[in-house]
Coordinates of C-alpha atoms and ligand atoms in Angstrom, one line a residue:
X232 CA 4.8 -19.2 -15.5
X233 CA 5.1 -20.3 -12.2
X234 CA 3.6 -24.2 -11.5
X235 CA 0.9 -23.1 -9.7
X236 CA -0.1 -21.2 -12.7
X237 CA 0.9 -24.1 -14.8
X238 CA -1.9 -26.4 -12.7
X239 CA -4.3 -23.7 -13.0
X240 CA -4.1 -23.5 -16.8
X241 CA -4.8 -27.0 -16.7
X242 CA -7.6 -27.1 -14.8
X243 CA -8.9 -23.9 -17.3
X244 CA -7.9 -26.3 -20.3
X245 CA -10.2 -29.0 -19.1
X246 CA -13.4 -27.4 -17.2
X247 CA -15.3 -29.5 -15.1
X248 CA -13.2 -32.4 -15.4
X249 CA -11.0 -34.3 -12.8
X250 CA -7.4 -34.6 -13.6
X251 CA -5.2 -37.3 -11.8
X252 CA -2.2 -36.0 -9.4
X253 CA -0.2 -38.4 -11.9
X254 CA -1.4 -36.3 -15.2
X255 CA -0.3 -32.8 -13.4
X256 CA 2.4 -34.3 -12.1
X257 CA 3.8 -35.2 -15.6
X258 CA 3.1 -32.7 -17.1
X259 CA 4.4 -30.1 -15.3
X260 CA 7.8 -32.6 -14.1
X261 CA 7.2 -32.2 -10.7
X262 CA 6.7 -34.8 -8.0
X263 CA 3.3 -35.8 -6.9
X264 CA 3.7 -34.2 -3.3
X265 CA 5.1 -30.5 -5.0
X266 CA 1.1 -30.8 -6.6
X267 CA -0.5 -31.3 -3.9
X268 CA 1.4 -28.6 -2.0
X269 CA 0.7 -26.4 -4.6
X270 CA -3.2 -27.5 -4.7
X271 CA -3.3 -26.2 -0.9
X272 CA -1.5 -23.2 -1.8
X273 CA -4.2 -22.4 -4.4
X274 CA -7.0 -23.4 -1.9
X275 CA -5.3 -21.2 0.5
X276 CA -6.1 -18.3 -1.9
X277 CA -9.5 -19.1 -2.3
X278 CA -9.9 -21.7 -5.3
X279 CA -12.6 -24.3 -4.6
X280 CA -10.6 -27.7 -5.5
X281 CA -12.0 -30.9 -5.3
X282 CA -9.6 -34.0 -4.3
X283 CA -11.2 -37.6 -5.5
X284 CA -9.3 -40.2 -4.4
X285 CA -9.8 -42.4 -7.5
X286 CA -10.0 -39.4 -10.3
X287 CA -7.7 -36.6 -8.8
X288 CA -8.4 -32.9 -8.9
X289 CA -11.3 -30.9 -10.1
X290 CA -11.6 -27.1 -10.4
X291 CA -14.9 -26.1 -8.9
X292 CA -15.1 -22.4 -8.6
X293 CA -12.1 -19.3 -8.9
X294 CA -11.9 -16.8 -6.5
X295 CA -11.6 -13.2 -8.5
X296 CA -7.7 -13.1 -8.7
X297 CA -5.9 -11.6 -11.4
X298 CA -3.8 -14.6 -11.9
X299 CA -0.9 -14.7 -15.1
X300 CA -2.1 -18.4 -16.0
X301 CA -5.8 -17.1 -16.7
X302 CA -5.1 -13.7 -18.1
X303 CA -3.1 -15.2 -20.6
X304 CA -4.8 -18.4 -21.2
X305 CA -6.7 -17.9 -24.4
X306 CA -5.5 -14.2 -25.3
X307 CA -4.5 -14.4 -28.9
X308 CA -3.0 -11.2 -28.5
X309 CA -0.2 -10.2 -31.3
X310 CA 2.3 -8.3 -28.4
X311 CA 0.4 -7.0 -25.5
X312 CA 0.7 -9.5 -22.7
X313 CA 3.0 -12.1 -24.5
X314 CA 4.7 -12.5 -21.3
X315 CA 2.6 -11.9 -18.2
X316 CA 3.9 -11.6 -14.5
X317 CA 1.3 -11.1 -11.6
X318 CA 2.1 -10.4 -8.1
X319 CA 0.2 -10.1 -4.5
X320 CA 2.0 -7.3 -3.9
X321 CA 4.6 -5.2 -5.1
X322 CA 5.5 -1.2 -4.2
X323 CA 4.5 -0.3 -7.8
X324 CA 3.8 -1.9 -11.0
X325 CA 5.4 0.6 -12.9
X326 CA 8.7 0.4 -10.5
X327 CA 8.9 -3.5 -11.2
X328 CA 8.5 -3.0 -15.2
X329 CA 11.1 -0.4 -15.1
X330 CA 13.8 -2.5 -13.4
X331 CA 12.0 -5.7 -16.4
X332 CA 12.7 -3.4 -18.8
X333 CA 16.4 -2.2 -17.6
X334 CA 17.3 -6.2 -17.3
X335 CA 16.4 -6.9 -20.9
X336 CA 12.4 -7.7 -20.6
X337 CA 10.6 -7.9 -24.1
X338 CA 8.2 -5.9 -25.6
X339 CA 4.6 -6.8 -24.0
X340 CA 5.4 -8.0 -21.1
X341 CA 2.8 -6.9 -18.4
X342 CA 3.2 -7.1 -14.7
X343 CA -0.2 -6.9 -12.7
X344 CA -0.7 -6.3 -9.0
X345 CA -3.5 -7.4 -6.5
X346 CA -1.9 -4.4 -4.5
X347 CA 0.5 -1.5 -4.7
X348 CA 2.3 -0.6 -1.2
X349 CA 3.6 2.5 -3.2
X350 CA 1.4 3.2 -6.3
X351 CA 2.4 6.0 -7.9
X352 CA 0.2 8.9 -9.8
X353 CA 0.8 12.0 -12.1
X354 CA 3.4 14.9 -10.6
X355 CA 4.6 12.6 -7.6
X356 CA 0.9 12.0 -6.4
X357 CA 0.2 8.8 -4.5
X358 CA -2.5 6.2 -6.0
X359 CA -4.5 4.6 -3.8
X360 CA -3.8 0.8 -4.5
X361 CA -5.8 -1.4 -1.9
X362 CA -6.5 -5.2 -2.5
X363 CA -8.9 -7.5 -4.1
X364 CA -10.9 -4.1 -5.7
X365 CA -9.3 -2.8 -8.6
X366 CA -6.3 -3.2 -11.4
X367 CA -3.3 -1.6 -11.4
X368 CA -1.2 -2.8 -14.5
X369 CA 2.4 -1.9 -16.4
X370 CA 2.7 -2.4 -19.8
X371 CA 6.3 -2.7 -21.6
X372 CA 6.3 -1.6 -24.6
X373 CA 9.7 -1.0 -27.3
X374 CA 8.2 1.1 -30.1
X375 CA 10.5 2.5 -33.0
X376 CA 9.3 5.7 -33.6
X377 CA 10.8 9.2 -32.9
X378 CA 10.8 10.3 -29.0
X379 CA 8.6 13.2 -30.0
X380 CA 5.8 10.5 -30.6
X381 CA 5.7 8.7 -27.4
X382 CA 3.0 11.0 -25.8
X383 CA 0.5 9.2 -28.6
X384 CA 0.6 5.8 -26.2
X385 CA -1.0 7.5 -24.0
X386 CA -3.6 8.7 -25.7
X387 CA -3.4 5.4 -27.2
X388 CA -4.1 4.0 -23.7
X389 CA -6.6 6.3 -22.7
X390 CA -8.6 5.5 -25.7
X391 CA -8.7 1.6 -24.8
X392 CA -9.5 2.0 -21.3
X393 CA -12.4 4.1 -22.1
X394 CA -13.8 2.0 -24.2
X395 CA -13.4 -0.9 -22.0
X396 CA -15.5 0.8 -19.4
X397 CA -17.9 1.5 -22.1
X398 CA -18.5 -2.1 -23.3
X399 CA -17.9 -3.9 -20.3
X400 CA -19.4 -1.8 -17.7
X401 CA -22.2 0.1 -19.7
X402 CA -20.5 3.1 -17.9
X403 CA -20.3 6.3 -20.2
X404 CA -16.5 6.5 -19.7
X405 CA -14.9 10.1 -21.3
X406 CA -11.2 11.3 -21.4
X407 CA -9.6 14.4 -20.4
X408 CA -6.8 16.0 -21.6
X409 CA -4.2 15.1 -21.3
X410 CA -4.4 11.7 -19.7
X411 CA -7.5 11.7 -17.4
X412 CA -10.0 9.3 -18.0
X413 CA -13.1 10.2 -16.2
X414 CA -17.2 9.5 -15.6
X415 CA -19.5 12.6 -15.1
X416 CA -16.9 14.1 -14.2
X417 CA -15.1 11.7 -12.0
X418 CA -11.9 10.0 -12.0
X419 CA -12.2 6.7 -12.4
X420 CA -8.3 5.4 -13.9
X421 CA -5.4 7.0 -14.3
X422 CA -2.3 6.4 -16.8
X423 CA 1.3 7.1 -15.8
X424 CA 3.3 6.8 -18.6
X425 CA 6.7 6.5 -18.7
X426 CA 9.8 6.5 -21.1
X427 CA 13.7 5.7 -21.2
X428 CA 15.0 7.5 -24.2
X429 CA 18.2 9.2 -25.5
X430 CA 17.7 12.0 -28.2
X431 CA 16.7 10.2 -30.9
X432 CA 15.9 6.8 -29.7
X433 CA 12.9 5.0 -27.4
X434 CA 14.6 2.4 -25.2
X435 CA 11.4 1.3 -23.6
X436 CA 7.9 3.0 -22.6
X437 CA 5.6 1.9 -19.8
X438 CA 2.2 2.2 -20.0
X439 CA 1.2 2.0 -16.2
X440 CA -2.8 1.9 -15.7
X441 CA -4.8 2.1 -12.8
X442 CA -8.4 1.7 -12.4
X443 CA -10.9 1.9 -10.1
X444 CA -13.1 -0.9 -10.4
X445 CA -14.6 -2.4 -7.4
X446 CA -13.4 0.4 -5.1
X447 CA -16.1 1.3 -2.1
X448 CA -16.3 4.9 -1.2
X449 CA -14.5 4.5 2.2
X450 CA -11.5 2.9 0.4
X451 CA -10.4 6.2 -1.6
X452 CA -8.1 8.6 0.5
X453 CA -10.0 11.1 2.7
X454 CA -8.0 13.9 1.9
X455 CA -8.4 13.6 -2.2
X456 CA -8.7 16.7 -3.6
X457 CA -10.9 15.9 -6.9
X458 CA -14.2 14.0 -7.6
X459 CA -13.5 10.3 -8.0
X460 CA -15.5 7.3 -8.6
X461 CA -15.5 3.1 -9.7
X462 CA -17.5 1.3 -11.9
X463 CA -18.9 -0.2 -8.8
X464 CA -20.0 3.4 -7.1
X465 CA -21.5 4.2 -11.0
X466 CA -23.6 0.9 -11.9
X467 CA -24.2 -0.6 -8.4
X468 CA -22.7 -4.0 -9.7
X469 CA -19.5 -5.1 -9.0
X470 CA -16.9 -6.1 -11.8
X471 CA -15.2 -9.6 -13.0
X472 CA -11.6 -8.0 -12.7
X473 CA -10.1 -10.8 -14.8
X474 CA -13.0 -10.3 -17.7
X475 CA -11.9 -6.7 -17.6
X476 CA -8.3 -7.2 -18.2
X477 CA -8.6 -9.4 -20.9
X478 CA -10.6 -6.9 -22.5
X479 CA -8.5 -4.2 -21.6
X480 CA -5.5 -6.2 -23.3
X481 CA -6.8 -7.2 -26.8
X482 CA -8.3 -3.7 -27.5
X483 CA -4.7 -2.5 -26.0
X484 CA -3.0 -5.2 -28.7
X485 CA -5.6 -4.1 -31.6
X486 CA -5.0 -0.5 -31.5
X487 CA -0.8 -0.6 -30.7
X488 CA -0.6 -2.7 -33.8
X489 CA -3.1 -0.5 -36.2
X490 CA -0.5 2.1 -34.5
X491 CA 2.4 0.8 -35.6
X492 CA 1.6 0.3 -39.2
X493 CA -1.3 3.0 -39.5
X494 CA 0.3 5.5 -37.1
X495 CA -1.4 8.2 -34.9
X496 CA -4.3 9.0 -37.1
X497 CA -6.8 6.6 -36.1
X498 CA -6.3 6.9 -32.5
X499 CA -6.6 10.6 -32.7
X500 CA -9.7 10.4 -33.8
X501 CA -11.0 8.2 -31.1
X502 CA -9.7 10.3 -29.0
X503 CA -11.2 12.8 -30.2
X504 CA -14.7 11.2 -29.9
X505 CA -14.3 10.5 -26.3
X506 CA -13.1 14.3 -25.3
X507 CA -16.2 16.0 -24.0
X508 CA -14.4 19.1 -24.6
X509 CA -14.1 18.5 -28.3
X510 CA -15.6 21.5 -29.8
X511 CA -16.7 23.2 -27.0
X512 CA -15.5 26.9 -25.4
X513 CA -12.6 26.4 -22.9
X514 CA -10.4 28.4 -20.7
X515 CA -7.0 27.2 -20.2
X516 CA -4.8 28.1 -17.2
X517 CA -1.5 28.8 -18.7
X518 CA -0.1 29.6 -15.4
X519 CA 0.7 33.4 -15.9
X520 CA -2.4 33.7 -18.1
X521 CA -5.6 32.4 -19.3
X522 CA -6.2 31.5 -22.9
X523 CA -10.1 31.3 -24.1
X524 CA -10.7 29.9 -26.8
X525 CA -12.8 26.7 -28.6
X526 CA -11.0 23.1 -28.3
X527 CA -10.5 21.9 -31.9
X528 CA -8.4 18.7 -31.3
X529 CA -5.2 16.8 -30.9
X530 CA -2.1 17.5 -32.8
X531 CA 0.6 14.7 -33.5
X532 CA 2.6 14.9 -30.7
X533 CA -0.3 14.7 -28.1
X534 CA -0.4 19.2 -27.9
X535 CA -4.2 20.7 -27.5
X536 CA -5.2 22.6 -30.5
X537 CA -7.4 25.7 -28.9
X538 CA -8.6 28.1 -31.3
X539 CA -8.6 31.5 -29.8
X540 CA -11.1 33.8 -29.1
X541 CA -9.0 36.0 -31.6
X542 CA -8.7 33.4 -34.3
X543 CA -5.1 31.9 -33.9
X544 CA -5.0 28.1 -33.3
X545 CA -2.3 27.4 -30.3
X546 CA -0.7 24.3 -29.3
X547 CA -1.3 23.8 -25.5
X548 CA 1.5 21.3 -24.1
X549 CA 0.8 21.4 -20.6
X550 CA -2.0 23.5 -19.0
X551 CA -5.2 23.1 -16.6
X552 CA -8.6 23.0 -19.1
X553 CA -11.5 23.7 -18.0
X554 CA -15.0 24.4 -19.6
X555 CA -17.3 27.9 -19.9
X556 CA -20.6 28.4 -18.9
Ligands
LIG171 C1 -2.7 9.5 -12.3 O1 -2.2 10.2 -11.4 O2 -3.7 9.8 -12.8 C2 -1.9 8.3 -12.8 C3 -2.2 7.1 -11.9 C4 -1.5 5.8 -12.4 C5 -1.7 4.7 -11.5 C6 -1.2 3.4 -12.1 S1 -1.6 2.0 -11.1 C7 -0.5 1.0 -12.0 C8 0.7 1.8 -12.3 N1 1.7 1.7 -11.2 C9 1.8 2.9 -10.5 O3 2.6 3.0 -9.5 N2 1.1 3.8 -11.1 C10 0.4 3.3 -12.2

């Protein structure tokens, strides 16, 4: 934690209440002129601090930042977001965890961005990363469990962010498979997950998640070839990006430790619920064919189960689903 994160969390500690230069100062073993450099910094980014000559500094109001000091400050969380890093800037989130990771980072460390110069998406696609809007996020994560497995984080992933949107945004958030999370038919996040393995171990997975929160409709790329959206465009209201993170982390935390002692099962049928495919006739473009068939679930290592107009169940690894009629 940087100091100025270290003064924020104690102005979060004590709401409403003045704290002497002397107290932070202390505290944090810095001198009484690095605080108040580091009190105009924060006023520079938009905090509302009160300075009493007599009583010292007061918090009055938070601009909406997605700070490490109050993303972590209360989150009880088991793994996810022991360590938090947030930047202004970076290229890409998922870039910065990977070069964490490579150095040694532990497992739940998160790195969040206000913006991505370079934000990556699925099959070298760019993602549209502006400031101040939305959250784009990487997750470190150093499961042991067979490579084979590691597609069920992002299902994992998917399942959390869903349900986030759901309970925090009233918005009737769905998933696509295989890593699509979408509302009436939008796309409103994205995961990018990504692994460093050798044949039979994980080294490291990143769980990198973008979404679309406060995003206006002239702030997504002209030339974008699918129907997208924000929880903003869908209910009108804009969203408390740090509320949403913190969600986002403890139902992330919850379900990767029912994960690791439970395995895939529960997930999968989460999953499951949220697929508005789930039981319904598909056709899925195999590339030099087309497969028709009914959508009867996940199997363990993240394949579609498509039950063929003939009968057979296949496994679909990779494949473009869409619905019929
Ligand atoms: C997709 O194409 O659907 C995946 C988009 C993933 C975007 C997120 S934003 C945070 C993280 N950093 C990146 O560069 N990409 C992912």
């Amino acid at each position: 934690m940087t100091s100025r994160d270290k003064i924020l969390n104690l102005f979060r500690l004590s709401p409403d209440q003045y704290i002497s230069g002397q107290q932070i100062s202390r505290s944090l073993d810095i001198s009484r002129s690095a605080v108040w450099k580091q009190v105009k910094v924060l006023r520079e980014l938009g905090f509302d601090i009160e300075a009493k000559h007599s009583r010292g500094y007061r918090l009055l109001a938070a601009p909406d930042l997605l700070l490490a000091a109050d993303i972590e400050n209360e989150l009880n969380n088991q793994l996810i977001g022991r360590s938090v890093i947030s930047l202004p800037e970076t290229d890409s989130t998922n870039i910065q965890v990977r070069r964490l990771a490579e150095d040694g980072a532990h497992e739940g460390t998160i790195l969040v961005a206000d913006r991505q110069s370079a934000g990556r998406g699925r099959l070298g696609r760019r993602w549209e990363s502006p400031s101040g809007v939305n959250l784009y996020c990487s997750i470190l994560l150093r499961p042991e469990i067979p490579v084979q497995q590691a597609p069920q984080l992002t299902f994992l992933s998917a399942v959390a962010v869903a349900e986030t949107l759901s309970d925090v945004c009233q918005i009737p958030a769905e998933v696509k498979w295989p890593n699509d999370i979408l509302v009436g038919g939008a796309k409103i996040a994205g995961l990018l997950n990504e692994m460093n393995a050798e044949t039979e171990q994980i080294h490291f997975v990143i769980l990198g998640i973008g979404i679309n929160l406060n995003m206006e409709v002239d702030q997504f790329p002209k030339d974008i070839k699918y129907p997208v959206t924000s929880v903003l465009l869908e209910s009108g209201k804009p969203v408390d990006r740090l509320l949403f993170m913190r969600e986002l982390l403890q139902r992330l935390d919850g379900y990767y430790s029912e994960f690791l002692a439970e395995g895939f099962g529960p997930i999968r049928s989460r999953w499951e619920k949220l697929f508005f495919m789930m039981n319904k006739k598909v056709e899925v473009d195999l590339g030099r064919s087309v497969l028709c068939g009914t959508v009867v679930g996940l199997d363990a290592e993240g394949a579609l189960r498509v039950q063929s107009d003939q009968g057979q169940v296949e496994r679909i690894i990779a494949g473009d689903v869409s619905l019929v009629g």
